[in-house]
Amino acid sequence: MTSEEEEGPGVATSTTVSSPSAATISRVTTAIGRGSRNGASSSPLCSSNASVLVVPYPELVPVVFFCLKQTTCPRSLCIRMSVSTWFERVSMMVILLNCVTLGMYQPCENIDCSSDRCQILQAFDAFIYIFFALEMVIKMVALGIFGRRCYLGDTWNRLDFFIVMAGMVEYSLDLQNINFTAIRTVRVLRPLKAINRVPSMRILVNLLLDTLPMLGNVLLLCFFVFFIFGIIGVQLWAGLLRNRCYPEENFTRNNGLSLPRPYYMADEDDERPFICSLPVDNGIMSCLDVPARREGGRACCLDKEDVLYRHVAGLCVNWNQYYTRCHTGSTNPHKGAINFDNIAYAWIVIFQVITLEGWVEIMYYVMDAHSFYNFIYFILLIIVGSFFMINLCLVVIATQFSETKQREHQLMQEQRAQCSSSSTLASEPGDCYEELFQLVCHFLRKAKRQTIAFFYTLRGKPRGFRGLVSIYEYYKKLHLCPPCAHHNKPDSNSPAEPMALAATSATDRCPQSASTLALRDGVGNVRSMTSNEAEGATMEETDREDEKSGSRKNDKKGHKSTMSHGGCSLKTGCKQLWHKIRMKLWGIVESKYFNRGIMIAILINTISMGIEHHEQPDELTNVLEICNIVFTSMFSLEMILKLTAFGSFSYLRNPYNVFDGVIVIISVCEIVGQSDGGLSVLRTFRLLRVLKLVRFMPALRRQLVVLMKTMDNVATFCMLLMLFIFIFSILGMHIFGCKFSLKTDTGDTVPDRKNFDSLLWAIVTVFQILTQEDWNAVLYNGMAATSPLAALYFVALMTFGNYVLFNLLVAILVEGFQAEVRYRFTALNTQNLPELLRTGGPATGQPPVQTHEPGRRSGSGTGGSTTGGSVTGSGFGVDHRDCNGKASGPHTHLIADTFLNRNLLFSDVWLSFNTLFLPLARFRLLCQSIIAHKLFDYVVLVFIFLNCITVALERPRILQGSLERLFLTISNYIFTAIFVAEMTVKVVSMGLYLGERAYLRSSWNILDGFLVFVSLIDIVVSMAGGAKILGVLRVLRLLRTLRPLRVISRAPGLKLVVETLITSLKPIGNIVLICCAFFIIFGILGVQLFKGKFYYCVGFDVKNITNKSDCLAANYRWVHHKYNFDNLGQALMSLFVLASKDGWVNIMYHGLDAVGIDQQPVTNNNPWMLLYFISFLLIVSFFVLNMFVGVVVENFHKCRQHQEVEEARRREEKRQRRMEKKRRSKSTEGSEAQKLPYYASYGSTRLAIHTLCTSHYLDLVITFIICINVITMSLEHYSQPQSLETALKYCNYFFTSTFVIEASLKLVAFGFRRFFKDRWNQLDLAIVLLSVMGITLEEIEINASLPINPTIIRIMRVLRIARVLKLLKMATGMRALLDTVVQALPQVGNLGLLFMLLFFIYAALGVELFGELVCNADYPCEGMSRHATFENFGMAFLTLFQVSTGDNWNGIMKDTLRECPPGRPGGDYGCHAGLQFISPMYFVSFVLTAQFVLINVVVAVLMKHLDDSNKEAQEDAEMDAEIELELAQGGLCCMMGGIGAIAGATGSAAAGMGMGPSAPGVITAGSVGGLSATMMAPLRDGAGGGASVHEGHAHHRCRLYSPAQVGKTAERRAPAAV
């Protein structure tokens, strides 16, 4: 037996060894011949002779370098080396070594490279360079150099070649002592060589390269936006940000005292300057607004004359009052980085605004210097740049990703096929785990068999393996048959037990051995027995191998077992008892009550972990420790029970059980370790118990399945991201290393915390820039420390990192969701769809189903009718009007229908009343007719809008008794009365609650009713003496701000968006739950790490203070940071700020500086805490929160798929219409071919002009001229020399005259009517008129003949920008992209309305809550300022826009969280205790809605429209092909018909000449007609037909050709026929 068994593997090995060539060739194909699919090279260095040589490597070129064949000594050696897998491995190791040496570079020390460390690194560098050069040479010898199948034919090899050549240049310059940094920095590209060595990473990079053509159009759009906004910025604001307040020119000082500074500076380094408005501009700030000087915390009040008294009683001179002259200075804000002085700086500003970081500050500077209304420019730029362009970038990458993934990624799919289930979504989230588990089991069983066989062979007792039976099978046998009397063969083919393992032998035997083994191994999954056929098959295969080796041995074993039957009964009794116990346990463990109990225990345990906080009493600490021990023992008991019930094998098969087991083991270790006083790190693993909840929530589990399915792509993405961050960090160290410094308050210079001085901090800084937080501060430092060109580094980092790489992550997640949805939908409707498409609706005899959802009714005017009738086109019986945006019928029909139904519905209820109370019935009918009137809704809408205006006028600071307060109070009464009346009318006509369509049956009506009720209570309370119950009044006034919500139910488009959002609430809720789980885990962990450590000392000099007692002893204040981790609530708020990626850097710095409880922080005390913050950002911000996009997009697609049938039919109809239209246009073209064109009557000169105007070359020339014009416009800058100004002026004259000539020529060529028909011509004429007007005004101003406001001239110059739009005529790809955006505008418009509504309500609420907050020198603010306030509705609106873009919203929230100072009334300070709780709720809810949900809906809408436009383009192409085919057929038909006609004519001529129809050589018309008919009919409509059928049709087709052509054909062919 053993020899046979050993022979099998031996044979297999010999087979593998005997055929090396196949494997070698395949390796050559993959490792070397990457670019070698398409034939031979044409280059002499790499010639591929097509001689009939039998070469060892057919994939490679036979001869290289004219002489080296594949068998020649050096080349064959090189080929063998490059084919070897070891060569690739060594190469990979050297690349990793290079990464290490690059990372060890220290910019602060390695300036002249005198240290030993630096010398060693240089030696390593030289060795690595030599290795790369040798590798290149070896590959070149093996493959050849030039040509498709040679070394430089592959892109990755070209990258390697470039890196080696750059190194060569660097070393040659070093020899000549020239230090050229740019060449040295090419070294940082060496890690890119790793991409080629990792297949999955290479696929992902290739995919990114595939998206480049589509991204090209987006980049072109960016170029447009940058040019247009840049030129506008330079024209309007060049030099304005240099304005400062200087003293008057004739300012004299007494006693030789000088002013402290040459101009007014708000702070020491003028980081945030005071920018004033020149007298000619009307900016917000003037020099009169300069605040008084402060010294020692007090305002100065003395004049310069009183300077002698400045030492008396701490008084001081207010020098700031003398800075009264606004004048253009020499410096720009932020170290000169922010200005509009020329186009390059303007582009830097625009890029910063589009990234949404620090844009508000720039906007305020411009508003201060120029005009309040400049905010329009910035908001437009953000909407166009950020919300559209950046999202378009994401949409393009996501769309392309899903397409490319389906088309080109077989390699990745093969890898996934090994590791992921292709079955259904309902499968357990551990398909990969399942496969691995089975593989491990397979190997273990094999090893066990071979060990046993080997052991018995040594002992000389050959014994077989006893076979395996699942528990389930064993239980079955246990109940069905006596244990050893009959030896039943397990039925492996039984349908009920697909998992039963056919591990039987030739002779049946007592199942004892099997059972013992089964229980020892715990074989068979008890929980999900039926879902694992695959494993059964694997085991069967394994055991079939066994049967051969074990058959004879089992013979003897069978007899043995029969003889020992006496001893079997006692054992069997024990076994049966044991199995009964296990069955009982199994029942308990699988019961729903047990699972619920565990779920409740996990919840309570989570709460007990979350209760922990700073300064908690000792009793609570002890209770929590006891709780921990109790819960750990509970979970340990659960684990033991499951292990006993399932057996180890079945327990381990479920990944959830393994997860539980690991947590239990860690918890036990922690409790044991705690008694010894160590192992506190393990406490954190307890938190993972929160994730155990997931197994009890199927919807959540589904989202996690999607996450797991995308894991392989995400892992590859993470590798790519790490490589990207590493390369940019090294590059940053080379460019900015040791150059960022910062002055402290004491005057010392220390390195800035955001620096590139070491690899760790470089990586942190690059990561921070990728999160877009405070990246502008790093940009300013970089530009100030090196040169303005440093901006290129940051722009490249942001563009590739943020807008390409992170969008790729979103694309991976979105594709994961869509793939699941596609699969589920296909599986669900495989049978339904074809039938529905065929029949065009539900099956006959089945009425269309209509479902009434109580929460989905339309608004008041339609009397609460459902939002649409039955959807006959879809076979789902659900109303999905909220998905595609089309109501099922016109508004009036809906109202009439509702009215009728309502009457029918209430006829029985009101019948008795009609006889008794006739007047009441009449009143009710009157109410119904009022509601049914078409103007009713519009009137109500007008009142709602008027009410919105009064809500917007509310401010907390309106004095009681003033006219404004009186007006607002009375208007409030009036509107309340109107809405009460409206509600009454509706309730009377519909009934309040009884009946299908009663008032309270619609959720929108409930909202209306609630708001009316609140208004009534508000009035009652205020009349009853509001002063006593101010709190209640305030709450009611807050609720009044919700009134604008009533607009939703009256605006169909808006209502639609809201309902779509409501339908996606459930899946969004699931993502929120997953987020919550991570938030709670990280929150509890944060409390354990940082509680009580976020306190610090505030005072004049805190250098020597180390703890709280020192601080209090020095009479300083011991305060905590607003965002801290003292308890779970605070921790969650801090984590939310982290997740929104705004202000996370400061929280991270506080965490790094934390020393201990009541200890003063020390800078970078514990850098390892970086792991906590960065892992949270990666897991939650980048991964989980990006699932929001996936869910929202998936929901939109789901809506569309629910209507697949309806849409397919609509698309088909549309296609037919367009086909018909195209056919008609083709036929009219054909019929017009005989008409003379409109320019036939032109004279020769006009005809020449016409030919010129219609020529493609004219367009090209004009495009070129516009490009030159755009460049000349971009050359304008602040304080430009006079010569340039003159040159630009003459250029403008030239361009304007060119455009005038072009427009005139076109007018002559086309005539007025045709000229104005074309939109492009209209644009041309507008541009010409504007240019001429601008030049005229400028000339008038220069000659001073009329006084003209310079602003008008400036505006005219700005309008020249319209010329750029002419470029759109040529950029077709970009026009298509813009068309997509334009198509999406209606839906985005509805979203915009929703945004407006959201902003309106929150702005009104904000004015009520935070309108009294004060920001001044006594109460400094971090986010709010004189511009960002909630003082009135307009400023609140602008502030909320800032919050929605995520720019410093955490600073604003911090200001609203201020505590009331003790012993001071809150009134003058603007605070009350309630804000501590209301403010976080206000801001968090707003940020969640605006940033995470609504913006993602924009992405979903754009993605849907891009998909649609792609489909339409495809259909157009198909349609054109179809029409071409039809025309070709029509041409053939006409030709045949023509031949028939000619033949008929010649036949009659022949008859006239005396030849009979039967004469030889004459073709009769009938025969040709018949022939043409028989040939054409199949082409025409697929059926045979005779001549008579064909005549009419042929005639119809022939109209596409002009009679002249037919006549010529007849003339040409008549002699031939004769």
PDB file of N, CA, C and O in Angstrom, residues 1442-1482:
ATOM      1  N   GLN A1442     -19.777  78.782   4.647  1.00  0.00           N
ATOM      2  CA  GLN A1442     -18.398  78.464   5.060  1.00  0.00           C
ATOM      3  C   GLN A1442     -18.371  77.118   5.796  1.00  0.00           C
ATOM      4  O   GLN A1442     -17.505  76.276   5.540  1.00  0.00           O
ATOM      5  N   VAL A1443     -19.340  76.907   6.689  1.00  0.00           N
ATOM      6  CA  VAL A1443     -19.390  75.645   7.450  1.00  0.00           C
ATOM      7  C   VAL A1443     -19.602  74.466   6.497  1.00  0.00           C
ATOM      8  O   VAL A1443     -18.980  73.414   6.637  1.00  0.00           O
ATOM      9  N   SER A1444     -20.470  74.666   5.491  1.00  0.00           N
ATOM     10  CA  SER A1444     -20.779  73.548   4.581  1.00  0.00           C
ATOM     11  C   SER A1444     -19.569  73.170   3.730  1.00  0.00           C
ATOM     12  O   SER A1444     -19.457  72.036   3.290  1.00  0.00           O
ATOM     13  N   THR A1445     -18.647  74.144   3.495  1.00  0.00           N
ATOM     14  CA  THR A1445     -17.435  73.781   2.746  1.00  0.00           C
ATOM     15  C   THR A1445     -16.376  73.214   3.676  1.00  0.00           C
ATOM     16  O   THR A1445     -15.311  72.790   3.223  1.00  0.00           O
ATOM     17  N   GLY A1446     -16.660  73.201   4.987  1.00  0.00           N
ATOM     18  CA  GLY A1446     -15.733  72.590   5.935  1.00  0.00           C
ATOM     19  C   GLY A1446     -14.526  73.448   6.242  1.00  0.00           C
ATOM     20  O   GLY A1446     -13.516  72.946   6.692  1.00  0.00           O
ATOM     21  N   ASP A1447     -14.609  74.759   5.998  1.00  0.00           N
ATOM     22  CA  ASP A1447     -13.449  75.609   6.280  1.00  0.00           C
ATOM     23  C   ASP A1447     -13.577  76.211   7.676  1.00  0.00           C
ATOM     24  O   ASP A1447     -14.360  77.126   7.891  1.00  0.00           O
ATOM     25  N   ASN A1448     -12.788  75.663   8.596  1.00  0.00           N
ATOM     26  CA  ASN A1448     -12.734  76.150   9.985  1.00  0.00           C
ATOM     27  C   ASN A1448     -14.087  76.131  10.687  1.00  0.00           C
ATOM     28  O   ASN A1448     -14.362  76.980  11.528  1.00  0.00           O
ATOM     29  N   TRP A1449     -14.932  75.165  10.360  1.00  0.00           N
ATOM     30  CA  TRP A1449     -16.227  75.100  11.067  1.00  0.00           C
ATOM     31  C   TRP A1449     -16.016  74.695  12.517  1.00  0.00           C
ATOM     32  O   TRP A1449     -16.794  75.070  13.396  1.00  0.00           O
ATOM     33  N   ASN A1450     -14.931  73.944  12.772  1.00  0.00           N
ATOM     34  CA  ASN A1450     -14.711  73.513  14.160  1.00  0.00           C
ATOM     35  C   ASN A1450     -14.353  74.707  15.044  1.00  0.00           C
ATOM     36  O   ASN A1450     -14.677  74.739  16.220  1.00  0.00           O
ATOM     37  N   GLY A1451     -13.702  75.732  14.435  1.00  0.00           N
ATOM     38  CA  GLY A1451     -13.399  76.948  15.198  1.00  0.00           C
ATOM     39  C   GLY A1451     -14.665  77.683  15.574  1.00  0.00           C
ATOM     40  O   GLY A1451     -14.819  78.175  16.697  1.00  0.00           O
ATOM     41  N   ILE A1452     -15.616  77.741  14.612  1.00  0.00           N
ATOM     42  CA  ILE A1452     -16.896  78.419  14.877  1.00  0.00           C
ATOM     43  C   ILE A1452     -17.654  77.679  15.976  1.00  0.00           C
ATOM     44  O   ILE A1452     -18.199  78.291  16.900  1.00  0.00           O
ATOM     45  N   MET A1453     -17.657  76.327  15.895  1.00  0.00           N
ATOM     46  CA  MET A1453     -18.367  75.562  16.931  1.00  0.00           C
ATOM     47  C   MET A1453     -17.695  75.776  18.287  1.00  0.00           C
ATOM     48  O   MET A1453     -18.372  75.909  19.311  1.00  0.00           O
ATOM     49  N   LYS A1454     -16.369  75.857  18.295  1.00  0.00           N
ATOM     50  CA  LYS A1454     -15.630  76.081  19.539  1.00  0.00           C
ATOM     51  C   LYS A1454     -16.056  77.401  20.197  1.00  0.00           C
ATOM     52  O   LYS A1454     -16.226  77.485  21.402  1.00  0.00           O
ATOM     53  N   ASP A1455     -16.260  78.441  19.346  1.00  0.00           N
ATOM     54  CA  ASP A1455     -16.666  79.748  19.884  1.00  0.00           C
ATOM     55  C   ASP A1455     -18.059  79.694  20.493  1.00  0.00           C
ATOM     56  O   ASP A1455     -18.345  80.401  21.454  1.00  0.00           O
ATOM     57  N   THR A1456     -18.938  78.869  19.912  1.00  0.00           N
ATOM     58  CA  THR A1456     -20.302  78.813  20.454  1.00  0.00           C
ATOM     59  C   THR A1456     -20.350  77.972  21.727  1.00  0.00           C
ATOM     60  O   THR A1456     -21.349  77.978  22.435  1.00  0.00           O
ATOM     61  N   LEU A1457     -19.259  77.205  22.000  1.00  0.00           N
ATOM     62  CA  LEU A1457     -19.250  76.342  23.194  1.00  0.00           C
ATOM     63  C   LEU A1457     -18.703  77.061  24.421  1.00  0.00           C
ATOM     64  O   LEU A1457     -18.473  76.433  25.435  1.00  0.00           O
ATOM     65  N   ARG A1458     -18.477  78.369  24.302  1.00  0.00           N
ATOM     66  CA  ARG A1458     -17.830  79.083  25.420  1.00  0.00           C
ATOM     67  C   ARG A1458     -18.681  79.009  26.696  1.00  0.00           C
ATOM     68  O   ARG A1458     -19.919  79.057  26.650  1.00  0.00           O
ATOM     69  N   GLU A1459     -17.986  78.897  27.816  1.00  0.00           N
ATOM     70  CA  GLU A1459     -18.694  78.824  29.107  1.00  0.00           C
ATOM     71  C   GLU A1459     -18.916  80.246  29.611  1.00  0.00           C
ATOM     72  O   GLU A1459     -18.093  81.132  29.408  1.00  0.00           O
ATOM     73  N   CYS A1460     -20.045  80.447  30.330  1.00  0.00           N
ATOM     74  CA  CYS A1460     -20.325  81.778  30.875  1.00  0.00           C
ATOM     75  C   CYS A1460     -19.326  82.078  31.985  1.00  0.00           C
ATOM     76  O   CYS A1460     -19.096  81.244  32.850  1.00  0.00           O
ATOM     77  N   PRO A1461     -18.711  83.271  31.967  1.00  0.00           N
ATOM     78  CA  PRO A1461     -17.734  83.599  33.030  1.00  0.00           C
ATOM     79  C   PRO A1461     -18.440  83.714  34.371  1.00  0.00           C
ATOM     80  O   PRO A1461     -19.567  84.230  34.438  1.00  0.00           O
ATOM     81  N   PRO A1462     -17.821  83.209  35.428  1.00  0.00           N
ATOM     82  CA  PRO A1462     -18.493  83.264  36.746  1.00  0.00           C
ATOM     83  C   PRO A1462     -18.676  84.714  37.211  1.00  0.00           C
ATOM     84  O   PRO A1462     -17.804  85.557  37.006  1.00  0.00           O
ATOM     85  N   GLY A1463     -19.835  84.965  37.799  1.00  0.00           N
ATOM     86  CA  GLY A1463     -20.100  86.284  38.370  1.00  0.00           C
ATOM     87  C   GLY A1463     -20.384  87.354  37.345  1.00  0.00           C
ATOM     88  O   GLY A1463     -20.399  88.530  37.686  1.00  0.00           O
ATOM     89  N   ARG A1464     -20.574  86.975  36.072  1.00  0.00           N
ATOM     90  CA  ARG A1464     -20.912  87.994  35.055  1.00  0.00           C
ATOM     91  C   ARG A1464     -22.229  87.612  34.409  1.00  0.00           C
ATOM     92  O   ARG A1464     -22.474  86.444  34.149  1.00  0.00           O
ATOM     93  N   PRO A1465     -23.097  88.567  34.147  1.00  0.00           N
ATOM     94  CA  PRO A1465     -24.332  88.207  33.462  1.00  0.00           C
ATOM     95  C   PRO A1465     -24.018  87.766  32.025  1.00  0.00           C
ATOM     96  O   PRO A1465     -23.086  88.271  31.395  1.00  0.00           O
ATOM     97  N   GLY A1466     -24.776  86.802  31.520  1.00  0.00           N
ATOM     98  CA  GLY A1466     -24.497  86.282  30.175  1.00  0.00           C
ATOM     99  C   GLY A1466     -24.914  87.216  29.068  1.00  0.00           C
ATOM    100  O   GLY A1466     -24.518  87.041  27.937  1.00  0.00           O
ATOM    101  N   GLY A1467     -25.716  88.238  29.382  1.00  0.00           N
ATOM    102  CA  GLY A1467     -26.298  89.076  28.331  1.00  0.00           C
ATOM    103  C   GLY A1467     -25.269  89.786  27.472  1.00  0.00           C
ATOM    104  O   GLY A1467     -25.291  89.705  26.259  1.00  0.00           O
ATOM    105  N   ASP A1468     -24.315  90.485  28.145  1.00  0.00           N
ATOM    106  CA  ASP A1468     -23.357  91.261  27.357  1.00  0.00           C
ATOM    107  C   ASP A1468     -22.320  90.357  26.713  1.00  0.00           C
ATOM    108  O   ASP A1468     -21.520  90.778  25.889  1.00  0.00           O
ATOM    109  N   TYR A1469     -22.322  89.100  27.102  1.00  0.00           N
ATOM    110  CA  TYR A1469     -21.288  88.177  26.639  1.00  0.00           C
ATOM    111  C   TYR A1469     -21.874  87.245  25.569  1.00  0.00           C
ATOM    112  O   TYR A1469     -21.159  86.709  24.730  1.00  0.00           O
ATOM    113  N   GLY A1470     -23.181  87.095  25.619  1.00  0.00           N
ATOM    114  CA  GLY A1470     -23.851  86.295  24.598  1.00  0.00           C
ATOM    115  C   GLY A1470     -23.678  84.811  24.816  1.00  0.00           C
ATOM    116  O   GLY A1470     -23.254  84.085  23.927  1.00  0.00           O
ATOM    117  N   CYS A1471     -23.957  84.339  26.013  1.00  0.00           N
ATOM    118  CA  CYS A1471     -23.832  82.893  26.224  1.00  0.00           C
ATOM    119  C   CYS A1471     -24.934  82.455  27.166  1.00  0.00           C
ATOM    120  O   CYS A1471     -25.424  83.236  27.966  1.00  0.00           O
ATOM    121  N   HIS A1472     -25.350  81.205  27.048  1.00  0.00           N
ATOM    122  CA  HIS A1472     -26.182  80.623  28.108  1.00  0.00           C
ATOM    123  C   HIS A1472     -25.895  79.136  28.152  1.00  0.00           C
ATOM    124  O   HIS A1472     -25.428  78.537  27.167  1.00  0.00           O
ATOM    125  N   ALA A1473     -26.137  78.548  29.284  1.00  0.00           N
ATOM    126  CA  ALA A1473     -25.654  77.191  29.571  1.00  0.00           C
ATOM    127  C   ALA A1473     -26.153  76.171  28.548  1.00  0.00           C
ATOM    128  O   ALA A1473     -25.470  75.193  28.241  1.00  0.00           O
ATOM    129  N   GLY A1474     -27.337  76.400  27.985  1.00  0.00           N
ATOM    130  CA  GLY A1474     -27.919  75.423  27.045  1.00  0.00           C
ATOM    131  C   GLY A1474     -27.069  75.203  25.801  1.00  0.00           C
ATOM    132  O   GLY A1474     -27.129  74.138  25.179  1.00  0.00           O
ATOM    133  N   LEU A1475     -26.278  76.224  25.442  1.00  0.00           N
ATOM    134  CA  LEU A1475     -25.495  76.117  24.204  1.00  0.00           C
ATOM    135  C   LEU A1475     -24.497  74.964  24.257  1.00  0.00           C
ATOM    136  O   LEU A1475     -24.126  74.419  23.220  1.00  0.00           O
ATOM    137  N   GLN A1476     -24.041  74.600  25.462  1.00  0.00           N
ATOM    138  CA  GLN A1476     -23.068  73.501  25.585  1.00  0.00           C
ATOM    139  C   GLN A1476     -23.608  72.216  24.936  1.00  0.00           C
ATOM    140  O   GLN A1476     -22.842  71.393  24.449  1.00  0.00           O
ATOM    141  N   PHE A1477     -24.951  72.044  24.970  1.00  0.00           N
ATOM    142  CA  PHE A1477     -25.543  70.818  24.401  1.00  0.00           C
ATOM    143  C   PHE A1477     -26.154  71.078  23.029  1.00  0.00           C
ATOM    144  O   PHE A1477     -26.091  70.231  22.139  1.00  0.00           O
ATOM    145  N   ILE A1478     -26.758  72.284  22.872  1.00  0.00           N
ATOM    146  CA  ILE A1478     -27.457  72.556  21.596  1.00  0.00           C
ATOM    147  C   ILE A1478     -26.447  72.734  20.458  1.00  0.00           C
ATOM    148  O   ILE A1478     -26.639  72.220  19.362  1.00  0.00           O
ATOM    149  N   SER A1479     -25.351  73.454  20.742  1.00  0.00           N
ATOM    150  CA  SER A1479     -24.401  73.809  19.687  1.00  0.00           C
ATOM    151  C   SER A1479     -23.815  72.586  18.961  1.00  0.00           C
ATOM    152  O   SER A1479     -23.838  72.534  17.736  1.00  0.00           O
ATOM    153  N   PRO A1480     -23.291  71.562  19.692  1.00  0.00           N
ATOM    154  CA  PRO A1480     -22.780  70.392  18.954  1.00  0.00           C
ATOM    155  C   PRO A1480     -23.855  69.737  18.091  1.00  0.00           C
ATOM    156  O   PRO A1480     -23.587  69.349  16.951  1.00  0.00           O
ATOM    157  N   MET A1481     -25.106  69.657  18.619  1.00  0.00           N
ATOM    158  CA  MET A1481     -26.179  69.035  17.835  1.00  0.00           C
ATOM    159  C   MET A1481     -26.437  69.847  16.564  1.00  0.00           C
ATOM    160  O   MET A1481     -26.587  69.295  15.472  1.00  0.00           O
ATOM    161  N   TYR A1482     -26.457  71.165  16.712  1.00  0.00           N
ATOM    162  CA  TYR A1482     -26.721  72.065  15.577  1.00  0.00           C
ATOM    163  C   TYR A1482     -25.669  71.875  14.487  1.00  0.00           C
ATOM    164  O   TYR A1482     -25.989  71.619  13.323  1.00  0.00           O
TER     165      TYR A1482
END
